Amino acid sequence: MALAKEIMGISLLEKSSSSMALLNSNLNQKENQLWFNHQFPGRRNLRTRKAFRQCTMAAISENLIKVVPEKAVKFKVRAVVTVRNKNKEDLKETIVKHLDAFTDKIGRNVALELISTDIDPNTKGPKRSNQAVLKDWSKKSNLKTERVNYTAEFIVDSNFGTPGAITVTNKHQQEFFLESITIEGFACGPVHFPCNSWVQPKKDHPGKRIFFSNQPYLPNEMPAGLKSLREKELRDIRGDGTGVRKLSDRIYDYDIYNDLGNPDKGIDFARPKLGGNGNIAYPRRCRTGRVPMDTDMSAESRVEKPNPTYVPRDEQFEESKMTTFSTSRLKAVLHNLIPSLMASISSNNHDFKGFSDIDSLYSEGLLLKLGLQDEVLNKLPLPKVVSSIKEGDLLKYDTPKILSKDKFAWLRDDEFARQAIAGVNPVTIERLQVFPPVSKLDPEIYGPQESALKEEHIRGHLNGMTVQEALDANKLFIVDYHDVYLPFLDRINALDGRKAYATRTIFFLSSLGTLKPIAIELSLPQTGPSSRSKRVVTPPVDATGNWMWQLAKAHVCSNDAGVHQLVNHWLRTHACLEPFILAAHRQLSAMHPIYKLLDPHMRYTLEINGLARQSLINADGVIEACFTPGRYCMEISAAAYKNWRFDLEGLPADLIRRGMAVPDSTQPHGLKLLIEDYPYAADGLMIWAAIEGWIRDYVNHYYQDSAQVCNDRELQAWYTESINVGHADLRNEDWWPTLATPEDLISILTTLIWLASAQHAALNFGQYPYGGYVPNRPPLMRRLIPDENDPEYAVFLADPQKYFFSALPSLLQATKFMAVVDTLSTHSPDEEYLGERHQPSTWTGDAEIVEAFYEFSAEMRRIEKEIDEKNVNTKLRNRCGAGVLPYELLAPSSGPGVTCRGVPNSVSI
């Protein structure tokens, strides 16, 4: 009852001569009901009735009753305004801060105005309070605390009604971060306004900022006093689709990917535009409105690091997140050191000479390895953010987790196979349903694509079964990259220092529930009618075969690394979610319950995607430099988008699509996994079910029937815009789910939140733990496997280890890749994990929803405990055993840093 009292606002009124009168407790139930309906319209279900009963009991027991006197009296209410300070300020910010503190005394201050949910009968507009100013800004301006509380006092009439909105006018010179406002003194108790937004100075953005209380309203339940404000706020956020965006803007709009290339630098830096008429299909991105290139008017000009690219102001990283990102090797060290290293390294592009060379990166660091420590440190003005790092550790890498339990685990076939179901890319493996596997590529374009795999290649590895028996028993699985890579191989293999195959790997499921690789098919494009374009490598029986097998596995891992990064990670989580996020801001009011639900799952995604377009997926960016497809990376990503289907992105649908599970109503999640110990799927289904249960409670609280879903104009506009504008190139596909019932909404929201949280975590936070040791997952390969007739074959035979390392990334390529995935695998200190929310008890005004969220949080903790127990269960050999890494990528919580665990709420890195 105490929780309901706190959230619904039933608290003891401050005794004041100007407050409303307290009467006796002999008010009947009907009068209570009328009061409740006025305060909280539109809440009709069982949970609301329960909350109402609690409110009524509280009011009666505390002898506290609100009544409207015959003649309105004036009384004071107080605003407590929480502003978050910056931890570090530059000189300009400090000077302006002192100037603001001085001018605040003479009227250039911060002004607030309360707005009622009721209409003023005289003005026909919402009732408004007097304007109040924040007190003591100048006195508190030097406080070094993280948060500073200011107060303001309003005088309102006793018939003012319930405050539903508040406007803020910043007359200072500098923006400030407004975290929350709490209004105290009304009969309904404290009214909370979660703000979490930068308030710009009036000189830059003349309009008043509007913030709404935490009470959610569907559009048709909106109190009359707030309707026009709700519509104005959405219009302001959408903008008009024109103009160059300023960094202080809050405008959300769409554009195509026409900003990846830089043709003004030369033809080598031009890249195809993705999305839109006449271009390769792709999702939309956040519009920046930058002017076009000089040499291509349809390409947007670029902003190069360290200059920031536009995202709406509130989407930018908060200070602790930016500090974590900046102190990482990616921005603070790598980009400052590598240019100076280039002259020393590029003339002789160092190969690793042996495993000890790689080991020394973790013990000595790159500079010592090259003998450049003193030269580089003396030459470079190191950025402030790395001044605390020991000079000897400057480019010294943490030992990746893959080496932590068994330094040679990566060499073993069982570990190679285990990573297909418990590594960083466990979402590609499929049950093999036809042998030999069949390509879907058009033979008119790519020629006949019959597989070179034959029964004799695998028959000896099936424990006495025939191939058909193994298929029927669900014992054969495949990781198939043939159709992804083959259309691009001619172009990739023409690049300097890049060599690739289109690979297929066949796995056999043992009686112990573990997989073993039994054949690898390596395909190249046909050069003629009789050319030998495909070859099959099988587990070795001699020394030469062993090195051939290791090279074949390295090419599979290189294929896997590319598809993981470009398709499963970037496209399916980052890029495909961005349109849904843009549409949510543009079409759903901050008061809409679905916006409140989605809010933590949208955090930082627009910012990290903007940074990716600036320096990761752009022409000559990190992805092109580090992955085999080079300049064709984003074309591979776009080719995969043609086969992307939102209706199959949820975990159960994806598992069934890949043949990894079958529907089974007797199983806990309605599915039977064909590999019982499939760590990603087993843990994922627990989290999926928890998310779905929480969303079902949430949706059913607000939508009792299909009519409410269909008639919610904001909800329908959000979903329609996400498809027709955000995913415009696929808008006519017939597989898009409809949004007509509460069950439809539950399914759509569960999929979105799954992708933003658990799916992204499973694909992202293992990148350095598994990929930081380059031989385990080489992101690119520089040599093909020599045939006996090739001149290189003699070189291979003479020194196979040297040949192996010459095929892997060079020293510079490897360390650049390691620095990037180290950054991408890092949790920041301000991360919010699944089951956590900022301001957990006041993010919504619905007490029953707060209670349901706490139940969801408890379920996350229970799941984490179950995952911990699984990881010490010796029967589960894919996550427990000698030298076997536990599977923790879906364990919900984590500390900061590279931990190989933790499920943040959103795609935040």
Short mmCIF file of N, CA and C in Angstrom, two decimals, residues 465-537:
data_model
loop_
_atom_site.label_atom_id
_atom_site.label_comp_id
_atom_site.label_asym_id
_atom_site.label_seq_id
_atom_site.Cartn_x
_atom_site.Cartn_y
_atom_site.Cartn_z
N MET A 465 26.11 -44.30 -39.20
CA MET A 465 24.85 -43.96 -39.85
C MET A 465 25.08 -43.62 -41.32
N THR A 466 24.07 -43.82 -42.14
CA THR A 466 24.10 -43.28 -43.49
C THR A 466 23.78 -41.79 -43.41
N VAL A 467 24.05 -41.09 -44.51
CA VAL A 467 23.75 -39.65 -44.53
C VAL A 467 22.25 -39.41 -44.33
N GLN A 468 21.42 -40.23 -44.98
CA GLN A 468 19.98 -40.03 -44.84
C GLN A 468 19.52 -40.31 -43.42
N GLU A 469 20.09 -41.34 -42.81
CA GLU A 469 19.74 -41.63 -41.42
C GLU A 469 20.13 -40.48 -40.50
N ALA A 470 21.30 -39.88 -40.75
CA ALA A 470 21.75 -38.75 -39.93
C ALA A 470 20.85 -37.53 -40.13
N LEU A 471 20.41 -37.33 -41.37
CA LEU A 471 19.48 -36.23 -41.63
C LEU A 471 18.16 -36.46 -40.90
N ASP A 472 17.64 -37.67 -41.01
CA ASP A 472 16.35 -37.98 -40.40
C ASP A 472 16.41 -37.90 -38.88
N ALA A 473 17.58 -38.20 -38.31
CA ALA A 473 17.75 -38.17 -36.86
C ALA A 473 18.13 -36.78 -36.35
N ASN A 474 18.13 -35.77 -37.23
CA ASN A 474 18.49 -34.39 -36.86
C ASN A 474 19.89 -34.31 -36.28
N LYS A 475 20.82 -35.02 -36.94
CA LYS A 475 22.19 -35.05 -36.46
C LYS A 475 23.14 -34.16 -37.27
N LEU A 476 22.68 -33.64 -38.40
CA LEU A 476 23.56 -32.85 -39.26
C LEU A 476 23.15 -31.38 -39.25
N PHE A 477 24.14 -30.53 -39.12
CA PHE A 477 23.92 -29.08 -39.07
C PHE A 477 24.91 -28.40 -40.00
N ILE A 478 24.58 -27.16 -40.38
CA ILE A 478 25.42 -26.46 -41.36
C ILE A 478 25.52 -24.98 -41.02
N VAL A 479 26.71 -24.42 -41.24
CA VAL A 479 26.91 -22.97 -41.28
C VAL A 479 27.25 -22.65 -42.72
N ASP A 480 26.32 -22.00 -43.42
CA ASP A 480 26.38 -21.87 -44.88
C ASP A 480 26.53 -20.40 -45.28
N TYR A 481 27.71 -20.04 -45.78
CA TYR A 481 27.96 -18.69 -46.26
C TYR A 481 28.15 -18.64 -47.77
N HIS A 482 27.77 -19.72 -48.45
CA HIS A 482 27.99 -19.81 -49.89
C HIS A 482 27.29 -18.66 -50.64
N ASP A 483 26.01 -18.50 -50.40
CA ASP A 483 25.25 -17.52 -51.18
C ASP A 483 25.51 -16.08 -50.74
N VAL A 484 26.01 -15.90 -49.52
CA VAL A 484 26.32 -14.55 -49.04
C VAL A 484 27.56 -14.00 -49.76
N TYR A 485 28.59 -14.83 -49.88
CA TYR A 485 29.87 -14.34 -50.37
C TYR A 485 30.09 -14.54 -51.86
N LEU A 486 29.55 -15.62 -52.46
CA LEU A 486 29.92 -15.94 -53.84
C LEU A 486 29.69 -14.78 -54.82
N PRO A 487 28.57 -14.05 -54.74
CA PRO A 487 28.39 -12.96 -55.70
C PRO A 487 29.44 -11.86 -55.61
N PHE A 488 30.18 -11.81 -54.52
CA PHE A 488 31.16 -10.74 -54.30
C PHE A 488 32.61 -11.20 -54.44
N LEU A 489 32.84 -12.49 -54.62
CA LEU A 489 34.21 -13.00 -54.51
C LEU A 489 35.14 -12.47 -55.59
N ASP A 490 34.67 -12.34 -56.82
CA ASP A 490 35.55 -11.80 -57.86
C ASP A 490 36.08 -10.43 -57.46
N ARG A 491 35.18 -9.59 -56.93
CA ARG A 491 35.60 -8.24 -56.55
C ARG A 491 36.47 -8.25 -55.30
N ILE A 492 36.11 -9.09 -54.32
CA ILE A 492 36.90 -9.15 -53.08
C ILE A 492 38.31 -9.63 -53.38
N ASN A 493 38.42 -10.70 -54.15
CA ASN A 493 39.75 -11.29 -54.40
C ASN A 493 40.60 -10.46 -55.34
N ALA A 494 40.01 -9.42 -55.96
CA ALA A 494 40.79 -8.49 -56.77
C ALA A 494 41.37 -7.37 -55.91
N LEU A 495 40.91 -7.26 -54.67
CA LEU A 495 41.45 -6.25 -53.76
C LEU A 495 42.86 -6.63 -53.33
N ASP A 496 43.66 -5.64 -53.04
CA ASP A 496 45.02 -5.89 -52.59
C ASP A 496 45.01 -6.50 -51.20
N GLY A 497 45.64 -7.66 -51.06
CA GLY A 497 45.78 -8.27 -49.74
C GLY A 497 44.51 -8.86 -49.17
N ARG A 498 43.53 -9.19 -49.99
CA ARG A 498 42.29 -9.83 -49.52
C ARG A 498 42.05 -11.09 -50.35
N LYS A 499 41.77 -12.18 -49.67
CA LYS A 499 41.44 -13.44 -50.34
C LYS A 499 40.36 -14.14 -49.54
N ALA A 500 39.33 -14.62 -50.25
CA ALA A 500 38.21 -15.25 -49.54
C ALA A 500 37.61 -16.36 -50.39
N TYR A 501 36.99 -17.29 -49.71
CA TYR A 501 36.11 -18.30 -50.31
C TYR A 501 34.69 -18.03 -49.82
N ALA A 502 33.74 -18.69 -50.46
CA ALA A 502 32.39 -18.81 -49.92
C ALA A 502 32.32 -20.19 -49.28
N THR A 503 32.13 -20.24 -47.98
CA THR A 503 32.32 -21.50 -47.26
C THR A 503 31.00 -22.12 -46.82
N ARG A 504 31.04 -23.46 -46.70
CA ARG A 504 30.00 -24.22 -46.02
C ARG A 504 30.69 -25.17 -45.06
N THR A 505 30.17 -25.27 -43.85
CA THR A 505 30.74 -26.19 -42.86
C THR A 505 29.64 -27.11 -42.36
N ILE A 506 29.92 -28.42 -42.43
CA ILE A 506 28.97 -29.44 -41.97
C ILE A 506 29.39 -29.92 -40.58
N PHE A 507 28.43 -29.99 -39.65
CA PHE A 507 28.69 -30.46 -38.29
C PHE A 507 27.83 -31.70 -38.01
N PHE A 508 28.39 -32.58 -37.18
CA PHE A 508 27.65 -33.77 -36.72
C PHE A 508 27.42 -33.65 -35.22
N LEU A 509 26.17 -33.92 -34.79
CA LEU A 509 25.81 -33.84 -33.37
C LEU A 509 26.08 -35.18 -32.71
N SER A 510 27.00 -35.18 -31.73
CA SER A 510 27.37 -36.43 -31.07
C SER A 510 26.33 -36.82 -30.04
N SER A 511 26.46 -38.02 -29.53
CA SER A 511 25.53 -38.50 -28.51
C SER A 511 25.67 -37.73 -27.20
N LEU A 512 26.80 -37.01 -27.03
CA LEU A 512 27.02 -36.21 -25.82
C LEU A 512 26.42 -34.82 -25.94
N GLY A 513 25.84 -34.52 -27.11
CA GLY A 513 25.23 -33.20 -27.30
C GLY A 513 26.21 -32.15 -27.78
N THR A 514 27.42 -32.56 -28.17
CA THR A 514 28.40 -31.62 -28.71
C THR A 514 28.48 -31.80 -30.22
N LEU A 515 28.97 -30.75 -30.88
CA LEU A 515 29.12 -30.78 -32.34
C LEU A 515 30.57 -31.04 -32.72
N LYS A 516 30.76 -31.66 -33.89
CA LYS A 516 32.11 -31.76 -34.45
C LYS A 516 32.04 -31.44 -35.94
N PRO A 517 33.00 -30.64 -36.42
CA PRO A 517 33.02 -30.33 -37.86
C PRO A 517 33.51 -31.54 -38.64
N ILE A 518 32.80 -31.88 -39.73
CA ILE A 518 33.18 -33.10 -40.48
C ILE A 518 33.52 -32.80 -41.94
N ALA A 519 33.23 -31.60 -42.41
CA ALA A 519 33.62 -31.23 -43.77
C ALA A 519 33.48 -29.72 -43.95
N ILE A 520 34.40 -29.14 -44.72
CA ILE A 520 34.33 -27.73 -45.08
C ILE A 520 34.43 -27.63 -46.59
N GLU A 521 33.44 -27.00 -47.20
CA GLU A 521 33.46 -26.76 -48.65
C GLU A 521 33.90 -25.33 -48.90
N LEU A 522 34.87 -25.16 -49.79
CA LEU A 522 35.41 -23.85 -50.14
C LEU A 522 35.10 -23.59 -51.61
N SER A 523 34.36 -22.51 -51.89
CA SER A 523 33.92 -22.24 -53.26
C SER A 523 34.51 -20.93 -53.76
N LEU A 524 34.86 -20.92 -55.05
CA LEU A 524 35.26 -19.72 -55.77
C LEU A 524 34.37 -19.58 -57.00
N PRO A 525 34.26 -18.40 -57.57
CA PRO A 525 33.46 -18.26 -58.79
C PRO A 525 34.08 -19.09 -59.93
N GLN A 526 33.22 -19.60 -60.79
CA GLN A 526 33.71 -20.36 -61.94
C GLN A 526 34.39 -19.42 -62.92
N THR A 527 35.57 -19.83 -63.39
CA THR A 527 36.28 -19.03 -64.40
C THR A 527 36.08 -19.59 -65.80
N GLY A 528 35.50 -20.79 -65.88
CA GLY A 528 35.24 -21.41 -67.18
C GLY A 528 34.37 -22.63 -66.98
N PRO A 529 33.88 -23.21 -68.08
CA PRO A 529 32.96 -24.36 -67.97
C PRO A 529 33.56 -25.54 -67.21
N SER A 530 34.87 -25.72 -67.31
CA SER A 530 35.48 -26.89 -66.67
C SER A 530 36.37 -26.52 -65.50
N SER A 531 36.26 -25.28 -65.04
CA SER A 531 37.15 -24.84 -63.95
C SER A 531 36.76 -25.54 -62.65
N ARG A 532 37.77 -25.82 -61.84
CA ARG A 532 37.54 -26.47 -60.54
C ARG A 532 37.36 -25.36 -59.51
N SER A 533 36.09 -25.00 -59.28
CA SER A 533 35.83 -23.83 -58.45
C SER A 533 35.50 -24.20 -57.02
N LYS A 534 35.30 -25.45 -56.73
CA LYS A 534 34.93 -25.87 -55.38
C LYS A 534 35.85 -27.00 -54.92
N ARG A 535 36.17 -26.97 -53.64
CA ARG A 535 36.96 -28.06 -53.06
C ARG A 535 36.43 -28.36 -51.67
N VAL A 536 36.66 -29.57 -51.21
CA VAL A 536 36.19 -29.99 -49.89
C VAL A 536 37.40 -30.39 -49.05
N VAL A 537 37.46 -29.88 -47.84
CA VAL A 537 38.52 -30.23 -46.88
C VAL A 537 37.85 -30.96 -45.73
#
